[in-house]
Short mmCIF file of C-alpha atoms and ligand atoms in Angstrom, two decimals:
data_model
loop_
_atom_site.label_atom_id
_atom_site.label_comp_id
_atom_site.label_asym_id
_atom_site.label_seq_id
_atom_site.Cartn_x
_atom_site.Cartn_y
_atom_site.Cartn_z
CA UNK A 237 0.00 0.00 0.00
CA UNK A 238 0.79 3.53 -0.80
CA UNK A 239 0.29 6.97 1.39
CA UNK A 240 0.03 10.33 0.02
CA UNK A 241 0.66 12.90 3.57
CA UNK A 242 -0.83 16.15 2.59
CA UNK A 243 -2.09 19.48 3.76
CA UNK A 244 -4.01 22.26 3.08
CA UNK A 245 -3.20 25.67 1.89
CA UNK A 246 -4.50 27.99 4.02
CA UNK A 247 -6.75 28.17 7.18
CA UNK A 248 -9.76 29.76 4.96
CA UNK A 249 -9.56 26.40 2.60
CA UNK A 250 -9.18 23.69 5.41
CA UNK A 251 -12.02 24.89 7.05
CA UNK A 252 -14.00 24.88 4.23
CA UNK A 253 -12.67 21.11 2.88
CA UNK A 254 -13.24 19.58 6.01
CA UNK A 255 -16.74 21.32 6.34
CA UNK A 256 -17.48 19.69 2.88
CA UNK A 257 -16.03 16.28 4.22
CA UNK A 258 -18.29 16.20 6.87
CA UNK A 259 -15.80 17.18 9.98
CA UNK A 260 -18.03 19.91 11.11
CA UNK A 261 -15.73 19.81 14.63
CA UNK A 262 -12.49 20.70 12.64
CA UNK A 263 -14.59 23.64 10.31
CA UNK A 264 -15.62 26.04 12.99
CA UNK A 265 -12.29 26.57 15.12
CA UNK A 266 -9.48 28.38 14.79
CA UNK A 267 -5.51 28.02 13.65
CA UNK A 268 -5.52 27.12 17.09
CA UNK A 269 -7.84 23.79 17.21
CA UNK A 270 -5.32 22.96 13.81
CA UNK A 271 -2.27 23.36 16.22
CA UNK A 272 -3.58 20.42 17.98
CA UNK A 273 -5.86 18.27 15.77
CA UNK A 274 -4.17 14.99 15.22
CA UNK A 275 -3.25 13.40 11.75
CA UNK A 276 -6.46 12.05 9.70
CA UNK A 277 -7.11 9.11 7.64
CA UNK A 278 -9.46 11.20 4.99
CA UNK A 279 -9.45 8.86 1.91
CA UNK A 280 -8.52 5.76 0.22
CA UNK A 281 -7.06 5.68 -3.20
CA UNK A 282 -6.85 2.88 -6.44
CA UNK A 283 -4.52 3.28 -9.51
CA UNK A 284 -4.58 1.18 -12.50
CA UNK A 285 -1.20 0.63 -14.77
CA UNK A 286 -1.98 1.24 -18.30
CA UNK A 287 0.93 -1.40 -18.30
CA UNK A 288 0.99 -3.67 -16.37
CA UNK A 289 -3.40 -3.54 -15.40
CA UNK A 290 -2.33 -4.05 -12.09
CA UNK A 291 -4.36 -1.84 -9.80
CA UNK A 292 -2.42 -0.41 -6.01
CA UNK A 293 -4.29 1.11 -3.35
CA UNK A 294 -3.24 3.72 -1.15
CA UNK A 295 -4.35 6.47 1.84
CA UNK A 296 -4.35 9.74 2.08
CA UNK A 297 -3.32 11.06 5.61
CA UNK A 298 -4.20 14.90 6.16
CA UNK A 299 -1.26 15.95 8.55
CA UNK A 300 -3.45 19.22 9.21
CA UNK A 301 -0.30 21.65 9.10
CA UNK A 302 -1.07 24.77 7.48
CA UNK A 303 0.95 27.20 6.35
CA UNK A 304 -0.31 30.23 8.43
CA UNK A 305 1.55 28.05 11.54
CA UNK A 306 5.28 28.93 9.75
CA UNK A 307 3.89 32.63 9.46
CA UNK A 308 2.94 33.09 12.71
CA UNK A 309 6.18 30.85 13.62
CA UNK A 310 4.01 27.88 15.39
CA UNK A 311 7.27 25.85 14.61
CA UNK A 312 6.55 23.59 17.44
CA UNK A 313 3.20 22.50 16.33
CA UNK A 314 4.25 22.46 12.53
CA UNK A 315 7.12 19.99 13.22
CA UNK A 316 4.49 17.82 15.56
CA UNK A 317 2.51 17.60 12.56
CA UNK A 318 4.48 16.21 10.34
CA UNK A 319 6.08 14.10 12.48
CA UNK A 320 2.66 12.63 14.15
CA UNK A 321 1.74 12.29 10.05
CA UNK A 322 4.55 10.20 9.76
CA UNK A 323 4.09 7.85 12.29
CA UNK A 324 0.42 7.70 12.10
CA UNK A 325 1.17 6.15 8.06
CA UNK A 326 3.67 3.79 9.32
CA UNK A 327 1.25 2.48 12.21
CA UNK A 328 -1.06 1.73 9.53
CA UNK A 329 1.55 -0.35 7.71
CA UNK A 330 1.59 2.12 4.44
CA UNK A 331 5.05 0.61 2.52
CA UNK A 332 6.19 4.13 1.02
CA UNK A 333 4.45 7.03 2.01
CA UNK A 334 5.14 10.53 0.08
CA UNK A 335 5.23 13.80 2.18
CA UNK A 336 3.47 16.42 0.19
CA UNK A 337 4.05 20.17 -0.62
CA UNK A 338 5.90 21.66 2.63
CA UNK A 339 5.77 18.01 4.68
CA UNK A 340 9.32 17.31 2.91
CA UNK A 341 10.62 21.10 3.68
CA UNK A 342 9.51 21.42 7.41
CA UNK A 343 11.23 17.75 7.61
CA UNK A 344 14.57 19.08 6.63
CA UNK A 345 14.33 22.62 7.68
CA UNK A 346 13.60 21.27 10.89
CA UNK A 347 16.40 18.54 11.00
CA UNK A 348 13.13 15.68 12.00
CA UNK A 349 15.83 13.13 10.82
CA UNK A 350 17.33 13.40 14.35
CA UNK A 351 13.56 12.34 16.14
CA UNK A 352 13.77 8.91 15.90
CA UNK A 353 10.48 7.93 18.42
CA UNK A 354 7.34 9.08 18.60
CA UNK A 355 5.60 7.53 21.40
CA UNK A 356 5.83 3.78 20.31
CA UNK A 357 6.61 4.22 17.24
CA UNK A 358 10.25 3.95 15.60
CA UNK A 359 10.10 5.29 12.57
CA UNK A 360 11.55 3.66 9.56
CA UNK A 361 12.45 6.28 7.22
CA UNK A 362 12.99 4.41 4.76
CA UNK A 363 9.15 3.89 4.54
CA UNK A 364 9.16 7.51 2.69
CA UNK A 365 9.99 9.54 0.17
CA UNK A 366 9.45 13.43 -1.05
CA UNK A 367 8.20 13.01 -4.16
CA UNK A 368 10.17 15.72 -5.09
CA UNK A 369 12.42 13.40 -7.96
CA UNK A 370 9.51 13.02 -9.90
CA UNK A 371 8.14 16.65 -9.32
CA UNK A 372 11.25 17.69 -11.51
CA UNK A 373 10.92 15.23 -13.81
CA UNK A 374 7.42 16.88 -14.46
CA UNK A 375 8.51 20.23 -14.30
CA UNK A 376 11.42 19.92 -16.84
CA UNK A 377 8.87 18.15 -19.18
CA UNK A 378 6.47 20.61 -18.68
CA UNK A 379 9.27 23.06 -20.22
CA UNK A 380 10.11 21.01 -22.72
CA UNK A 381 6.55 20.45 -24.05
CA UNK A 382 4.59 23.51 -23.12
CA UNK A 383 7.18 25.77 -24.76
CA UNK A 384 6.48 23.45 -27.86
CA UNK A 385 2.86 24.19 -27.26
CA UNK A 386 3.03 27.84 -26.47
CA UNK A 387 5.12 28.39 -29.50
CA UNK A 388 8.69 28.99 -27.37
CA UNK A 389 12.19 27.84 -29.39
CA UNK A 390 14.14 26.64 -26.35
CA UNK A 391 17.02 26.81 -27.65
CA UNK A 392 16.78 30.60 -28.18
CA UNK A 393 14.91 31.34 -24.99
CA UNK A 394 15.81 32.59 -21.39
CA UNK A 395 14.20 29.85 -18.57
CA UNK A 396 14.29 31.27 -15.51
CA UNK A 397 13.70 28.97 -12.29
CA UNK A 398 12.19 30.71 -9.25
CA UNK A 399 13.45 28.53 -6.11
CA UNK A 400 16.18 27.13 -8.04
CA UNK A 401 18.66 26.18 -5.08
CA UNK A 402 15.79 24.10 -3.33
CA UNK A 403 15.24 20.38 -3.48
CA UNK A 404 12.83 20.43 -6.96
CA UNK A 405 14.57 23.64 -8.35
CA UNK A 406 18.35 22.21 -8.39
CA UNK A 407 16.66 18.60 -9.62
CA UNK A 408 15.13 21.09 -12.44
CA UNK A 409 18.30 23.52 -12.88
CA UNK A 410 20.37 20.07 -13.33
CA UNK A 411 17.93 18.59 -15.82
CA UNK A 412 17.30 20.83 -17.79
CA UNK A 413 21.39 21.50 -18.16
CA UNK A 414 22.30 18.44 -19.16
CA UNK A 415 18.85 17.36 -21.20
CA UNK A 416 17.56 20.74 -22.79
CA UNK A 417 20.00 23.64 -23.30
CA UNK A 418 18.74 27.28 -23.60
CA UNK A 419 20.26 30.31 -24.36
CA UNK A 420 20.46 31.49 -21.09
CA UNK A 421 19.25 29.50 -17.40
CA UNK A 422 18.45 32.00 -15.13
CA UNK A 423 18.74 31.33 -10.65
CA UNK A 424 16.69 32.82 -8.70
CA UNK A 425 16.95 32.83 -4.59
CA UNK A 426 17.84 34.75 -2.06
CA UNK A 427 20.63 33.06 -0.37
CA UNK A 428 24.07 34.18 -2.58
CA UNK A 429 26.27 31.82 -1.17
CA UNK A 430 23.90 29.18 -2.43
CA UNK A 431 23.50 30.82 -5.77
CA UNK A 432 26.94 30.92 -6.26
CA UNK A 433 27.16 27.00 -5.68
CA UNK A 434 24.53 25.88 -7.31
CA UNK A 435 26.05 28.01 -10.33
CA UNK A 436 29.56 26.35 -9.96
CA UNK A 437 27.94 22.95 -9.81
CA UNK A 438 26.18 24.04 -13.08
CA UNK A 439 29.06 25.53 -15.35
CA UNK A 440 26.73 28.37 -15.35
CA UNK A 441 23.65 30.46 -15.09
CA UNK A 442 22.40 34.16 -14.38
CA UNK A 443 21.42 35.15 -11.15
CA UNK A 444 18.85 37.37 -10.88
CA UNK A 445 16.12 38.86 -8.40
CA UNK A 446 12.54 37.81 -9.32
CA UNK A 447 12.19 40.84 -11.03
CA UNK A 448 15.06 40.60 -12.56
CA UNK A 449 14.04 37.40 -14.08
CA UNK A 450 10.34 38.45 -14.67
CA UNK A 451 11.28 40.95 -17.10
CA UNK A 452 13.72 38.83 -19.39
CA UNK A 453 12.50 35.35 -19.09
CA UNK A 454 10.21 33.60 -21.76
CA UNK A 455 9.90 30.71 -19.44
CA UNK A 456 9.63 30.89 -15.46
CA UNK A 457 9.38 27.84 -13.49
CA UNK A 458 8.34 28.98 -9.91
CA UNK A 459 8.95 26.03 -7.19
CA UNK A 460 9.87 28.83 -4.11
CA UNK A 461 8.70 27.57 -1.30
CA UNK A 462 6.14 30.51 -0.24
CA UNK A 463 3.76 30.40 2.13
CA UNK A 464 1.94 32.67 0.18
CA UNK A 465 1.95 33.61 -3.46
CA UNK A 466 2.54 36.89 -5.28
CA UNK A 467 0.43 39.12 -6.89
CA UNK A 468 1.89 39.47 -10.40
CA UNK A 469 -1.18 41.47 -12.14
CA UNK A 470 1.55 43.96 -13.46
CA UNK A 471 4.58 41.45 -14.16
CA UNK A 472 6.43 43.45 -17.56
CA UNK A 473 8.16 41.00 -19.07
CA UNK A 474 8.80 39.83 -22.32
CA UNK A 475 5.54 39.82 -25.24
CA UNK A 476 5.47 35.75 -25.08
CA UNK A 477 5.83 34.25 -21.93
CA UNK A 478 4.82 30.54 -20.12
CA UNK A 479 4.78 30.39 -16.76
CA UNK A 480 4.75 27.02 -15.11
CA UNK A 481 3.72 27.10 -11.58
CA UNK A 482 5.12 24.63 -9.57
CA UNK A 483 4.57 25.93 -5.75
CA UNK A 484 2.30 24.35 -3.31
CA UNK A 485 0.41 26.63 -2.27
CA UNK A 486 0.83 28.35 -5.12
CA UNK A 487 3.86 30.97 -5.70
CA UNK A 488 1.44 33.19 -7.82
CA UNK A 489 -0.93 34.24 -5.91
CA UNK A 490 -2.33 36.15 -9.22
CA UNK A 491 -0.97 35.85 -12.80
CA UNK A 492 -0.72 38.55 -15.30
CA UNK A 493 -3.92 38.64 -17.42
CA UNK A 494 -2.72 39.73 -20.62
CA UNK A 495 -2.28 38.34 -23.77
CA UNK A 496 0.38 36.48 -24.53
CA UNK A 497 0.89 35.03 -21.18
CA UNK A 498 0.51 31.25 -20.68
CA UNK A 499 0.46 29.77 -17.17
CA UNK A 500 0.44 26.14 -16.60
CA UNK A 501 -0.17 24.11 -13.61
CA UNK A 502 3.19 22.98 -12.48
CA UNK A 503 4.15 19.49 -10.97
CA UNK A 504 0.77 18.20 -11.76
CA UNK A 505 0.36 14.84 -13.39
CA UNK A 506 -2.45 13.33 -15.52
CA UNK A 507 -3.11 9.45 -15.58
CA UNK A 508 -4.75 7.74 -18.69
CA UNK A 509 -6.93 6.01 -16.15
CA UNK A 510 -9.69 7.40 -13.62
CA UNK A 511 -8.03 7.37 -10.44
CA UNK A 512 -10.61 6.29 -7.94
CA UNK A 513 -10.50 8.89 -4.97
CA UNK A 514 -13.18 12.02 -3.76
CA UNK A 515 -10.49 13.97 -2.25
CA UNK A 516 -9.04 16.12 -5.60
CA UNK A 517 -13.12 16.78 -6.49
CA UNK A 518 -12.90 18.37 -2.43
CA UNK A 519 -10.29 20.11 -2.77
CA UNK A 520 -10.49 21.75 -5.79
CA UNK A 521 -7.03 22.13 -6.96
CA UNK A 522 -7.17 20.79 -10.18
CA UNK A 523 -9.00 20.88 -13.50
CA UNK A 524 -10.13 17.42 -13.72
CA UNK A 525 -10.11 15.62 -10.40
CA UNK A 526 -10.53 12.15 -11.51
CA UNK A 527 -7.04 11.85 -13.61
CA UNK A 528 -4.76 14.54 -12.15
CA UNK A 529 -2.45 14.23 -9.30
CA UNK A 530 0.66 16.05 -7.81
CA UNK A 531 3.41 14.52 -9.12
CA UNK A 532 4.88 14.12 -5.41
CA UNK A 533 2.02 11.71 -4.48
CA UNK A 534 2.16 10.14 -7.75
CA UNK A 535 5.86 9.22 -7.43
CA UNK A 536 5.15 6.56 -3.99
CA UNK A 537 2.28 5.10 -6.72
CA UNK A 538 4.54 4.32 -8.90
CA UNK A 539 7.15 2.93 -6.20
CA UNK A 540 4.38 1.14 -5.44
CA UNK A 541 3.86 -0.63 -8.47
CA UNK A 542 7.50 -0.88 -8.79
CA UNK A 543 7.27 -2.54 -5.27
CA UNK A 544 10.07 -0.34 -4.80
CA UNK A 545 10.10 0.10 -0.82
CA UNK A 546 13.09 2.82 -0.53
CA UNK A 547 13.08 6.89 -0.16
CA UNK A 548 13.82 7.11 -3.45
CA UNK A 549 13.78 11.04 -2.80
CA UNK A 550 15.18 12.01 0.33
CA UNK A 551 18.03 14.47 1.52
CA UNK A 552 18.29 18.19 0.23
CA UNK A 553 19.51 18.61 -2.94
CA UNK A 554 20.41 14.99 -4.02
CA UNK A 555 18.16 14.90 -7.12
CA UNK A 556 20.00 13.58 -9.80
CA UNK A 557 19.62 13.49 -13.36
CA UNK A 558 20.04 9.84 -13.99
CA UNK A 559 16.97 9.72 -11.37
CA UNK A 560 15.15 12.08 -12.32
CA UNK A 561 15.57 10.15 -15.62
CA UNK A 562 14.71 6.53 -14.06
CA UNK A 563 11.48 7.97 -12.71
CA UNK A 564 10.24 9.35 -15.53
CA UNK A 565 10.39 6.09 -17.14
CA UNK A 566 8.36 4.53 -14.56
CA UNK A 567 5.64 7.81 -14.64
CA UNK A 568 5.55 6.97 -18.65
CA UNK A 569 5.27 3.09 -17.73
CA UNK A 570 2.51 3.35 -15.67
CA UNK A 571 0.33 5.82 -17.85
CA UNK A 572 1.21 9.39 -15.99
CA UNK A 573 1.54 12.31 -18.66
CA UNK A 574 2.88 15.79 -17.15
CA UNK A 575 -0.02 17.68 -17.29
CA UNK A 576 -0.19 20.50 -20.69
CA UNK A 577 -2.51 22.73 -22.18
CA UNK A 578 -5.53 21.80 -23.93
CA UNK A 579 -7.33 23.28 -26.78
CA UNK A 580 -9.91 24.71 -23.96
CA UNK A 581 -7.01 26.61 -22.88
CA UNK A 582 -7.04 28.75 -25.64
CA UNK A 583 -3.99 27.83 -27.37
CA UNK A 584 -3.57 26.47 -31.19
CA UNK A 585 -2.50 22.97 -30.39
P1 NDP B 1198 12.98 23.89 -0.80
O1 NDP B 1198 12.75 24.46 0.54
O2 NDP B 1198 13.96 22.79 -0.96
O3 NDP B 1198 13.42 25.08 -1.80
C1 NDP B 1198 12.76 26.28 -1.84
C2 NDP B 1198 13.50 27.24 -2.76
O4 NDP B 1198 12.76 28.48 -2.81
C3 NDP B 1198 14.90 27.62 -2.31
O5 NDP B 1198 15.71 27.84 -3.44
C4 NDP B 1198 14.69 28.95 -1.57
O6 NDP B 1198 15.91 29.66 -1.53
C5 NDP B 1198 13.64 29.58 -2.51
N1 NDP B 1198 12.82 30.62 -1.92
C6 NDP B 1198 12.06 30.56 -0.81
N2 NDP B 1198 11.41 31.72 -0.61
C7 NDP B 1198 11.77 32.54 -1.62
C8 NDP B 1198 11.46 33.88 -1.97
N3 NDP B 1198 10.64 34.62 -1.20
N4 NDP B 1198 12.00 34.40 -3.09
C9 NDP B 1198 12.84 33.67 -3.86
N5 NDP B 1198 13.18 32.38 -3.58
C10 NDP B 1198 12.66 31.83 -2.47
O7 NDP B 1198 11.53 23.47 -1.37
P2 NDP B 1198 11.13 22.29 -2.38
O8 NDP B 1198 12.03 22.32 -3.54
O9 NDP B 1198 10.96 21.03 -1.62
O10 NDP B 1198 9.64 22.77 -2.79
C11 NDP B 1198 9.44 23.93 -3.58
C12 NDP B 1198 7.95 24.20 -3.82
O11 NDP B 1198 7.37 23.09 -4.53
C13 NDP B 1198 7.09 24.36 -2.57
O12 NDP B 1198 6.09 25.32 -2.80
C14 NDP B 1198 6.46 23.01 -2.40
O13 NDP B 1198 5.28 23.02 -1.63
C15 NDP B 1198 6.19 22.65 -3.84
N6 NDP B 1198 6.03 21.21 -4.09
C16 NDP B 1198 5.22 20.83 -5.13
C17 NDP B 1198 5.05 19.49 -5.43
C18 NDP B 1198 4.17 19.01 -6.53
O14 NDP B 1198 3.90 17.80 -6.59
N7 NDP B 1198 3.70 19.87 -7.41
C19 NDP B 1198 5.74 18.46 -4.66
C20 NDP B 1198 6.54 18.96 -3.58
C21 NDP B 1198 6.68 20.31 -3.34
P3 NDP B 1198 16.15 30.88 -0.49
O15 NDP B 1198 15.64 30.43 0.85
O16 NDP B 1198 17.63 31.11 -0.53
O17 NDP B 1198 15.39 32.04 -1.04
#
């Protein structure tokens, strides 16, 4: 069995989900009752191989961490969250479990490699993994292919990546380098020092601030991890641009509404198949429910049908391309397609 550990975005949408759900007790209280509320068992998942026709079942565990508890630095209680998360999937035997959206970043920001017990439980790290190897896999795809669709010659274009020295970004920064070169890779992060590595490591790169990079790239891959996106109504930048949003929650809080602008759900995976679960229909995150999933979650399904019981992701910054590489093939296996536009979208496919 499989476990997806997820969370919500913001107080105003977890009250709301769980209201919908049918935990009226969790709807009406504060950031406060989420401080304490324990780990939840809120749905049970099936996935069907186009390959193989072999179907794997999994859970979805809501850790009920929100983001507003980094804000209003409730470190204590977001660490407890994950952690409890964590055991609570082990105790229910889940083989590989994936820790969703900021799960994986509180875990290493936070050092949670070092808590070893929790209560009774020992837990066996290598019961998990981020997700985030196949998250880049996606992403770099979804540059590949959506500046195909949008009408973007890579080769001639400047890709910036917002986030770039994080987990997903370097996986995506390395990728990219060695799979799809552009005329110009642009970094984006605050932490120089970082930068500066990251650009070593690469042979190259411009750094730039995010506006910086908003006004000369054709292609911007945002995977910062923001508690809270930006408000980009009056980004300048170049006539043609795709953005590929990547950030859970969201890094753009509102995208540029002119013409000529393409923004594409980042990290987000479509399956041939219907995947049988309620939650994505609940939640609302994605265009069709019934096929998409984040890529994160979708990477321990397809460990699971691999039966491949290991953190295939784990560790800041360890992405490589050869497995970033390895999982795609497995995501293409198994009948996941990064999601792209569609001809609702507006765009001459
Ligand atoms: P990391 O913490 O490893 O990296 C975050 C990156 O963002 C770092 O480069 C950090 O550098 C940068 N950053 C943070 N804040 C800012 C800012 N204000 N301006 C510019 N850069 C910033 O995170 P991950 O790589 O694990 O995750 C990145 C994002 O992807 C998150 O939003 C996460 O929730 C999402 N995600 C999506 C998944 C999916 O399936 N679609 C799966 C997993 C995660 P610095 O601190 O130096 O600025």
């Amino acid at each position: 069995m499989f476990g997806l550990i997820g969370h919500l975005t913001s107080l105003a949408q977890a009250q709301s989900v769980a209201r919908n759900l049918g935990y009226d007790e969790f709807a009406e209280h504060d950031l406060e009752f989420w401080c304490v509320a324990p780990p939840q068992m809120v749905d049970e998942v099936a996935v069907t191989s186009t390959t193989t026709g072999k179907t794997v079942y999994g859970q979805y565990v809501e850790s009920c961490f929100l983001p507003e508890m980094l804000a209003q630095k409730r470190f204590k209680a977001a660490t407890r969250k994950i952690i409890n998360a964590m055991a609570f999937a082990q105790k229910r035997g889940i083989n590989i479990t994936a820790l969703g959206g900021f799960s994986s970043i509180i875990f290493e920001n936070f050092n949670l490699d070092k808590i070893k017990h929790i209560r009774n439980v020992t837990l066996e790290l290598e019961r998990f993994t981020t997700g985030n190897t196949h998250t880049a896999y996606v992403l770099g795809r979804q540059v590949q292919q959506g500046a195909d669709q949008c009408g973007i010659d890579l080769k001639r274009s400047t890709v910036a990546v917002i986030g770039a020295t994080g987990d997903i970004g370097s996986g995506v920064c390395r990728w990219l380098t060695e799979h799809t070169p552009v005329q110009e890779l642009v970094l984006v992060a605050r932490d120089q020092e970082r930068l500066q590595n990251l650009r070593s490591e690469l042979g190259g790169g411009l750094i730039q601030t995010i506006d910086q990079a908003l006004s000369i790239a054709d292609i911007v891959v945002w995977v910062a991890s923001m508690g809270q996106g930006l408000d980009l109504t009056h980004e300048n930048g170049p006539d043609r641009v795709l953005h590929i949003d990547g950030g859970y929650p969201k890094n753009m809080a509102k995208a540029p509404r002119r013409e000529g602008v393409y923004v594409l759900d980042g990290g987000i995976v479509e399956h041939s198949l219907d995947i049988e679960w309620k939650l994505m229909n609940i939640i609302n995150h994605v265009a069709n429910p019934a096929r998409q999933i984040y890529a994160c979650f979708a990477e321990s399904i397809l460990l699971e049908f691999e039966q491949l019981y290991t953190n295939f992701s784990w560790g800041r910054n360890q992405i490589t391309v050869e497995k970033i590489d390895e999982i795609g093939r497995l995501s293409v296996k198994h009948g996941f397609k990064p999601l792209l536009f569609k001809a609702a979208d507006g765009i001459a496919l």
